[in-house]
Coordinates of C-alpha atoms in Angstrom, one line a residue:
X1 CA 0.0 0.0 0.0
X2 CA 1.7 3.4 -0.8
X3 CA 1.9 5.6 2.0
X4 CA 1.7 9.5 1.4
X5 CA 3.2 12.4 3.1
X6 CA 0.4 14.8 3.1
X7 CA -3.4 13.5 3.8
X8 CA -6.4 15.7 4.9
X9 CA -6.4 16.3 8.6
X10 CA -8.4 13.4 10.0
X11 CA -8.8 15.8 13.6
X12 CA -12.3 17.3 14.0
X13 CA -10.6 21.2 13.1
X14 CA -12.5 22.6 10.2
X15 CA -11.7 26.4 8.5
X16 CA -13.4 28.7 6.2
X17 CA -13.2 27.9 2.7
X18 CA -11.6 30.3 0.2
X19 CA -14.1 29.3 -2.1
X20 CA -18.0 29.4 -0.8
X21 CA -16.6 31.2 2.5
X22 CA -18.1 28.6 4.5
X23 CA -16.0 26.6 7.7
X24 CA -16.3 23.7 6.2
X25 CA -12.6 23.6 4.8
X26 CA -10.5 20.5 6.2
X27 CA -6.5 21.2 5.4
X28 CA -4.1 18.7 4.5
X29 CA -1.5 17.9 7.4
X30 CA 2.3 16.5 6.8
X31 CA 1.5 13.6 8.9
X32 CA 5.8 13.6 9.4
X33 CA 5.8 16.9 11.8
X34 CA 1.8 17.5 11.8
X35 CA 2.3 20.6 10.0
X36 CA -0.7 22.2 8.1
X37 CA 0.1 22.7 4.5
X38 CA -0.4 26.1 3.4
X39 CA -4.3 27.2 3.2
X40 CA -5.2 26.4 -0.1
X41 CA -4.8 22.9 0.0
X42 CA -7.6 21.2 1.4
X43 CA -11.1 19.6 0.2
X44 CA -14.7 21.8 1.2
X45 CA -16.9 18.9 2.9
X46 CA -20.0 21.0 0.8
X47 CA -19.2 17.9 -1.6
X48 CA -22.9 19.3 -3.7
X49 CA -22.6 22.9 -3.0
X50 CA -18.9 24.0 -3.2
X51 CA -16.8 21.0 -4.0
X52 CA -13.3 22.6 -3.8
X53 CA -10.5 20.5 -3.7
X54 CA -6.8 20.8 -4.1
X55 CA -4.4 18.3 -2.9
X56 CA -0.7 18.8 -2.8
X57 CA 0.4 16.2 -5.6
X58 CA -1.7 18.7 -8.4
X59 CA 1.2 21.3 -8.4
X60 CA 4.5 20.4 -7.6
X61 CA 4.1 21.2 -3.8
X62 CA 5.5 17.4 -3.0
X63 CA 8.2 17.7 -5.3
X64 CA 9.4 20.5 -2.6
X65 CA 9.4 23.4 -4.7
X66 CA 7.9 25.5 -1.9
X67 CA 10.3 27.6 0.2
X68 CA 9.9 27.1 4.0
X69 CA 10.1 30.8 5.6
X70 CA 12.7 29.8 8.3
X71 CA 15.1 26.7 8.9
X72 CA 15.4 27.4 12.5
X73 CA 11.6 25.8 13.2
X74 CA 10.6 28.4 15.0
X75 CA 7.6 29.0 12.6
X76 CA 5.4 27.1 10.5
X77 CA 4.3 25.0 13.6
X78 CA 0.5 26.1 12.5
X79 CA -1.8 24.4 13.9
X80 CA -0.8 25.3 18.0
X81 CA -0.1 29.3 17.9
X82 CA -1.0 31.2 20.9
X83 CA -1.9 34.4 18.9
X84 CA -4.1 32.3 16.0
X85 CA -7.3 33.5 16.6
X86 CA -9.6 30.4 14.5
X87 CA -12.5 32.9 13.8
X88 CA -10.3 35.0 11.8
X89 CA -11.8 35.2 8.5
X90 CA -9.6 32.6 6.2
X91 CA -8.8 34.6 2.8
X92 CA -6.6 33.4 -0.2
X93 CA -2.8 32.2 0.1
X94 CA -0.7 32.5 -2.2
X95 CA 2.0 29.5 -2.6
X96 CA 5.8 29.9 -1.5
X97 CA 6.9 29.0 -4.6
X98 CA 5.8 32.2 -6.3
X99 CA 7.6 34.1 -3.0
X100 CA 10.9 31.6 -3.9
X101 CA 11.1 33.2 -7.3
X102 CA 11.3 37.0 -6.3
X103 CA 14.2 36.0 -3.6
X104 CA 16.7 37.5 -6.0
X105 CA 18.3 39.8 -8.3
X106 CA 18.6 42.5 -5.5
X107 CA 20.7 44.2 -7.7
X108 CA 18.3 45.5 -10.0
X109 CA 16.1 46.3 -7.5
X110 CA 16.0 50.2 -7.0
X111 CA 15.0 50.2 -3.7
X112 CA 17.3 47.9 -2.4
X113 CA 20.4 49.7 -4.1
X114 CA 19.1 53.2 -3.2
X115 CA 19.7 52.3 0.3
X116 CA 22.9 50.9 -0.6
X117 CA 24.2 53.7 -2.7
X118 CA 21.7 56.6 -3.2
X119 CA 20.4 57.9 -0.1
X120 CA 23.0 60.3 2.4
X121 CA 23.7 57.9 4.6
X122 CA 24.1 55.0 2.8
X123 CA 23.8 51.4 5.1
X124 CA 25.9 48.5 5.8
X125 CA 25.7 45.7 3.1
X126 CA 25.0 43.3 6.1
X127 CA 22.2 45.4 7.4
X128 CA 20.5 45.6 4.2
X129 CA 21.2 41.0 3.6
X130 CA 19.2 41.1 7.0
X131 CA 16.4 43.2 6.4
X132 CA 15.9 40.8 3.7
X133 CA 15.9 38.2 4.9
X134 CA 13.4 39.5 7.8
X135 CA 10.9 40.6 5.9
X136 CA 11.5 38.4 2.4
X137 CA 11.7 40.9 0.4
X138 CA 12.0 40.4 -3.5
X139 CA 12.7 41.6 -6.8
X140 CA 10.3 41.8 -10.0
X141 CA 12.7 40.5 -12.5
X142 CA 11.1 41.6 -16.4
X143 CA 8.3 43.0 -17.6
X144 CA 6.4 46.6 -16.9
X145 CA 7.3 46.7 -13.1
X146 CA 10.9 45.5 -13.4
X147 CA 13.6 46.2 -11.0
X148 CA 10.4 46.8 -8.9
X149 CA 10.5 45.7 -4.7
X150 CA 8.4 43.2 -3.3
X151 CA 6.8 43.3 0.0
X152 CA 5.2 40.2 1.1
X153 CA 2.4 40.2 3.7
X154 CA 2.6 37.0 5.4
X155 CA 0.5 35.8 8.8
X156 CA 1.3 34.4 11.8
X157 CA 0.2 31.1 10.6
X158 CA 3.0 31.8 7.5
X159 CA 0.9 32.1 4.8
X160 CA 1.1 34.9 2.4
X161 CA -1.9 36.6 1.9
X162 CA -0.5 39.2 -0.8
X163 CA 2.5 40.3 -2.5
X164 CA 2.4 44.5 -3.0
X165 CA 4.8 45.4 -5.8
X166 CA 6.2 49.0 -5.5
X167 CA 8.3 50.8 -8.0
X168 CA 11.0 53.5 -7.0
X169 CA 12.6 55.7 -8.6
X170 CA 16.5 56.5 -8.1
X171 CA 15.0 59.5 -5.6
X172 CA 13.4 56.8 -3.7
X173 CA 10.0 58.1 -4.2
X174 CA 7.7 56.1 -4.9
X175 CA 6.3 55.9 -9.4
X176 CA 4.1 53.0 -9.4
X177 CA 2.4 50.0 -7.2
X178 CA 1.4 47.1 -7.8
X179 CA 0.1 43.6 -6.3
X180 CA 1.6 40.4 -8.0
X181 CA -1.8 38.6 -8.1
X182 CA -2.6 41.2 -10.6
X183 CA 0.1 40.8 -12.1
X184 CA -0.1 37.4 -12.7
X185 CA -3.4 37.2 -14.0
X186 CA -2.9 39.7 -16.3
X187 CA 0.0 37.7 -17.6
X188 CA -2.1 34.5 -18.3
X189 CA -4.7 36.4 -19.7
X190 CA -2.3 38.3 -21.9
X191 CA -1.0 35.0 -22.9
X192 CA -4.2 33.3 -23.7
X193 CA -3.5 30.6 -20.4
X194 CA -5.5 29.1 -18.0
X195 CA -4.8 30.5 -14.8
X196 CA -3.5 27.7 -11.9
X197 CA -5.8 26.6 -9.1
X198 CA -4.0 28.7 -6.6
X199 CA -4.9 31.9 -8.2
X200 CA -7.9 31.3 -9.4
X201 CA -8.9 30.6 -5.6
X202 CA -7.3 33.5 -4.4
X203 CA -8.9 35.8 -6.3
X204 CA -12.5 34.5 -5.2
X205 CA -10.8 35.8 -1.7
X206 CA -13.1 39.1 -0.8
X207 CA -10.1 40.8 0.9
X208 CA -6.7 40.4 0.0
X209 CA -4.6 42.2 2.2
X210 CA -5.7 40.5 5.2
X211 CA -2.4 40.5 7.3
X212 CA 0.0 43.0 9.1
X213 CA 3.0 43.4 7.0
X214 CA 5.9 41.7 9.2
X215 CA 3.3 39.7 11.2
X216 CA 5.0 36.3 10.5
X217 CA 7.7 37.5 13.2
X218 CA 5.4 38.1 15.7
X219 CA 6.3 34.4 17.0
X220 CA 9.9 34.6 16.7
X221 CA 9.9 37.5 18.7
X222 CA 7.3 37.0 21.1
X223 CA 8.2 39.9 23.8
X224 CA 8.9 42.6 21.9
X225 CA 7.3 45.9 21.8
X226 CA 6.0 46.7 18.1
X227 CA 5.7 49.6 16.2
X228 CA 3.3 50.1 14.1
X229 CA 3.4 52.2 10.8
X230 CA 1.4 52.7 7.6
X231 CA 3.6 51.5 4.8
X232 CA 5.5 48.3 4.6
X233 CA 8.7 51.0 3.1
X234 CA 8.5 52.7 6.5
X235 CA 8.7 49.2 8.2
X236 CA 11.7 48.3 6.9
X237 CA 13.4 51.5 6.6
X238 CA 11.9 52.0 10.9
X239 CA 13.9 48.8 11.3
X240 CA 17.6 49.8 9.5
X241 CA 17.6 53.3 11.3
X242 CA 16.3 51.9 15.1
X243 CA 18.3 48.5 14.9
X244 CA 17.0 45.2 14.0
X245 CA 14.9 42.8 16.3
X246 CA 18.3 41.8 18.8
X247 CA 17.3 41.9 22.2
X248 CA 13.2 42.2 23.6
X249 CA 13.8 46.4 24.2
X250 CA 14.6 46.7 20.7
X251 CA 11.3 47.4 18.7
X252 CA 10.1 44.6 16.1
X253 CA 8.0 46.9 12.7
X254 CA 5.1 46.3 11.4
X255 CA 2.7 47.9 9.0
X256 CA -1.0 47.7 8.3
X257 CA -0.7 48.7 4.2
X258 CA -2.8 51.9 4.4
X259 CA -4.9 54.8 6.1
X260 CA -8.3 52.3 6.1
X261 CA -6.1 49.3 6.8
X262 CA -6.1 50.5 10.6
X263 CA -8.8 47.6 12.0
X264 CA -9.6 45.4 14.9
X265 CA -9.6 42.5 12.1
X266 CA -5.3 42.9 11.5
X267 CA -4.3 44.3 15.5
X268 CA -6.2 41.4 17.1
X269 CA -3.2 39.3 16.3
X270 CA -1.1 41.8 18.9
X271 CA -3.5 40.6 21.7
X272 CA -1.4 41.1 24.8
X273 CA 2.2 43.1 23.0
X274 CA 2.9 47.2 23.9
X275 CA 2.0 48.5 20.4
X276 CA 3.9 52.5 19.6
X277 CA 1.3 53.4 16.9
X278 CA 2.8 56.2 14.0
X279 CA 0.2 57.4 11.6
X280 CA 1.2 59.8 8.8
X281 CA 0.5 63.1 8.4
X282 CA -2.5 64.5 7.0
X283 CA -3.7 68.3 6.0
X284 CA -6.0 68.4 8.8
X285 CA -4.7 65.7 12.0
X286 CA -7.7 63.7 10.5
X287 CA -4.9 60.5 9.9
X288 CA -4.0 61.3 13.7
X289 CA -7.6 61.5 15.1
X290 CA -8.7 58.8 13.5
X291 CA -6.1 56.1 15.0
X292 CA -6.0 57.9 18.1
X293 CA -9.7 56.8 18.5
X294 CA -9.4 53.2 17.3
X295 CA -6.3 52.6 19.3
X296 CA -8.8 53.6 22.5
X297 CA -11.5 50.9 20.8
X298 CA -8.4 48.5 20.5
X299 CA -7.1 48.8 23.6
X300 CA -11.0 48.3 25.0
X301 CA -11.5 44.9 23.2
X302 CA -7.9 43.6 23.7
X303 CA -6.7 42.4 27.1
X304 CA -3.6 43.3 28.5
X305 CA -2.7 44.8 25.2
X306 CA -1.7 48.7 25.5
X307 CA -1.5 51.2 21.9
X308 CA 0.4 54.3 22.5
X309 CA -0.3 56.6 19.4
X310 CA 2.8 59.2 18.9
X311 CA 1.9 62.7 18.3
X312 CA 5.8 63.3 17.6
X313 CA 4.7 64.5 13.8
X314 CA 1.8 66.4 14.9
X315 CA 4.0 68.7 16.9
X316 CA 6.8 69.0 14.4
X317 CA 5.6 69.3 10.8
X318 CA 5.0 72.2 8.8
X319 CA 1.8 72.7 6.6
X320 CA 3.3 71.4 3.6
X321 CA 4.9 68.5 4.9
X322 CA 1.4 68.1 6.4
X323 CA -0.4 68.6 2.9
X324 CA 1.8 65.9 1.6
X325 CA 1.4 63.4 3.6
X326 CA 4.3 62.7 5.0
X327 CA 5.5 59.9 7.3
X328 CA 8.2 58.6 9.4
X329 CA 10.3 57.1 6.8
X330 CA 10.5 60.7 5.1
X331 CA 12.1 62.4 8.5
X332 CA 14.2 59.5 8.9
X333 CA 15.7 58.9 5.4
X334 CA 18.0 61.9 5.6
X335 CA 18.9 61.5 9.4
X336 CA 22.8 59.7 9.8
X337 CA 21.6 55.3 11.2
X338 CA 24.3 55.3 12.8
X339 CA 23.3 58.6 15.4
X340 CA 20.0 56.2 16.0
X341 CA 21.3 53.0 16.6
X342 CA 24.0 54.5 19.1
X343 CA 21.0 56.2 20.8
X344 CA 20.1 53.1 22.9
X345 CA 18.0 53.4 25.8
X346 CA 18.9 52.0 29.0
X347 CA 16.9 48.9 30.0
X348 CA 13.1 49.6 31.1
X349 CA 10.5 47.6 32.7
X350 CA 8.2 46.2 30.2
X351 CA 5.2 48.4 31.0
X352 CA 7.6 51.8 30.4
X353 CA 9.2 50.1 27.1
X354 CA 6.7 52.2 24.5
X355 CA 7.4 55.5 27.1
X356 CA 11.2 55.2 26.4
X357 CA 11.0 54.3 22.6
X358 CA 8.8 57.4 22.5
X359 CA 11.2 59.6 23.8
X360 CA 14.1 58.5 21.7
X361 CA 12.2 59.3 18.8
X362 CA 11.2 62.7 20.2
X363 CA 15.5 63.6 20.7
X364 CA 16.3 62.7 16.7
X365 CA 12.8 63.6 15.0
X366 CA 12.9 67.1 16.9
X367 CA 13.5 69.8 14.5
X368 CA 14.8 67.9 11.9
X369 CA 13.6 68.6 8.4
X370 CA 12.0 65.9 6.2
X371 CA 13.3 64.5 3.2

């Protein structure tokens, strides 16, 4: 009798299917380490109504051409999480394979080498291979949006839920975005191809970008105080200037994608962390308001979870850099790394940890001009 690797969990679990939206979705477990697979593989029991099915032996995902996110095992152990919440709502994946290709040609990628070579204060090689790594970000090799970055948003279970593509131009300012889903479909379509199972599930998913940006790391680094931007660009560019993730009173940098991104739905996951919230600038404080009043609701609904929203912007910016939106990454970008990293705040209690990182921010960001 042949014996497989992967079968369909035979455990009474059952999650929302991508495809009729209803928790009836069993996944497929590696019965070696009892590992879910990633989410789109799995049969709907709505046999009549629904009938989705994909098993891993349909596209190359037992002839190992996925990429596991880390080697160290730290992740990817999905089905026992502490901060899983089940009754978040299940939306597309999108397979590591497709993430494996885009781990590459860094230099063509603009962004990558402006921070290398074109900004003022250029950083280290090894800073930059880390930040990397960290956040997996990629390169769009050919086609409209090549040389382009790629900024996967993957969940604390480690599946991707999107790929945002973002173009820069040698001034680092941002020319054109992107999401690679879009990408891709307009590629098969282009080409007169049928498009794979994968994406043609994930784009029945009614919300894409259903993840914080960084929010894999969130169980590698399970006591550190985040800090919680806009953009996934001000993420990672937060993380080279402040230090990367070394020691729990260094801060670990997330990003929600956008203004409307700020919801209950993508914070729940910080159930229990400090949270230093940064929103960007807007003409009128409305950007500021707005998060200052759902960090209260947050805070409300989350237990032993405290959101601290900076006002360090607020006090600082001028009307233009107000009119244009600006964030952190834009005061930061100019500013000497190495000035911030030597900056290290003595050691603090846990509760004071978002007080102190507040106040190192305030010393640099005071009266310094934006970008």
């Amino acid at each position: 009798m042949m014996e497989y690797k992967y079968i369909l969990d035979k455990g009474s679990a059952k999650f929302t299917c991508a495809n009729c939206g209803k928790k009836k979705f069993v996944r497929y477990v590696n019965i070696e380490t009892q590992e879910y697979l990633p989410m789109i593989y799995g049969r709907c029991d709505r046999e009549s109504k629904c009938s989705y099915h994909l098993n891993p032996y349909e596209d190359g995902y037992s002839e190992n051409n996925y990429v596991e996110p880390y080697s160290s095992g730290s992740l990817g152990k999905n089905r026992n999480n502490g901060y899983l919440d089940e009754k978040r709502p299940i939306n597309g994946v999108i397979p590591y394979d497709i993430l494996k290709r885009l781990l590459s040609d860094y230099e063509e990628n603009v962004f990558i080498q402006n921070l290398l070579t074109n900004i003022s204060y250029p950083f280290l090689v090894e800073d930059i291979e880390e930040v990397i790594s960290l956040y997996y970000l990629g390169t769009i090799r050919s086609g409209y949006r090549a040389s382009a970055v790629t900024l996967p948003f993957i969940d604390v279970e480690n599946n991707i839920r999107a790929i945002q593509v973002k173009q820069f131009n040698d001034d680092n300012h941002t020319i054109g975005t992107d999401f690679l889903h879009s990408m891709l479909k307009k590629h098969y379509v282009q080409e007169s191809k049928s498009l794979p199972n994968w994406l043609q599930a994930y784009l029945m998913a009614d919300k894409k970008v259903s993840c914080l940006f960084g929010e894999h790391l969130l169980t590698r680094y399970p006591a550190y105080t985040i800090a919680l931007v806009e953009a996934p660009k001000t993420a990672v560019i937060g993380s080279l200037y402040f230090g990367l993730p070394d020691n729990p009173s260094d801060l670990l940098w997330l990003a929600v994608y956008n203004k409307s991104s700020y919801s209950y739905e993508k914070v729940e996951v910080l159930k229990g962390r400090n949270v230093i919230v940064f929103p960007d600038l807007s003409s009128d404080g409305a950007t500021y308001n707005e998060w200052l009043n759902k960090s209260r609701e947050f805070e409300m609904r989350l237990p032993n979870t405290k959101f601290v929203v900076s006002d360090l912007l607020e006090k600082f910016a001028s009307n233009d850099e107000r009119e244009n939106g600006l964030d952190l990454a834009d005061y930061l970008i100019k500013q000497d790394w190495r000035v911030f990293r030597n900056d290290k705040s003595q050691s603090h209690d846990k509760c004071d940890m978002e007080i102190a990182a507040l106040e190192k921010f305030e010393r640099r960001i005071r009266n310094v001009p934006a970008a």
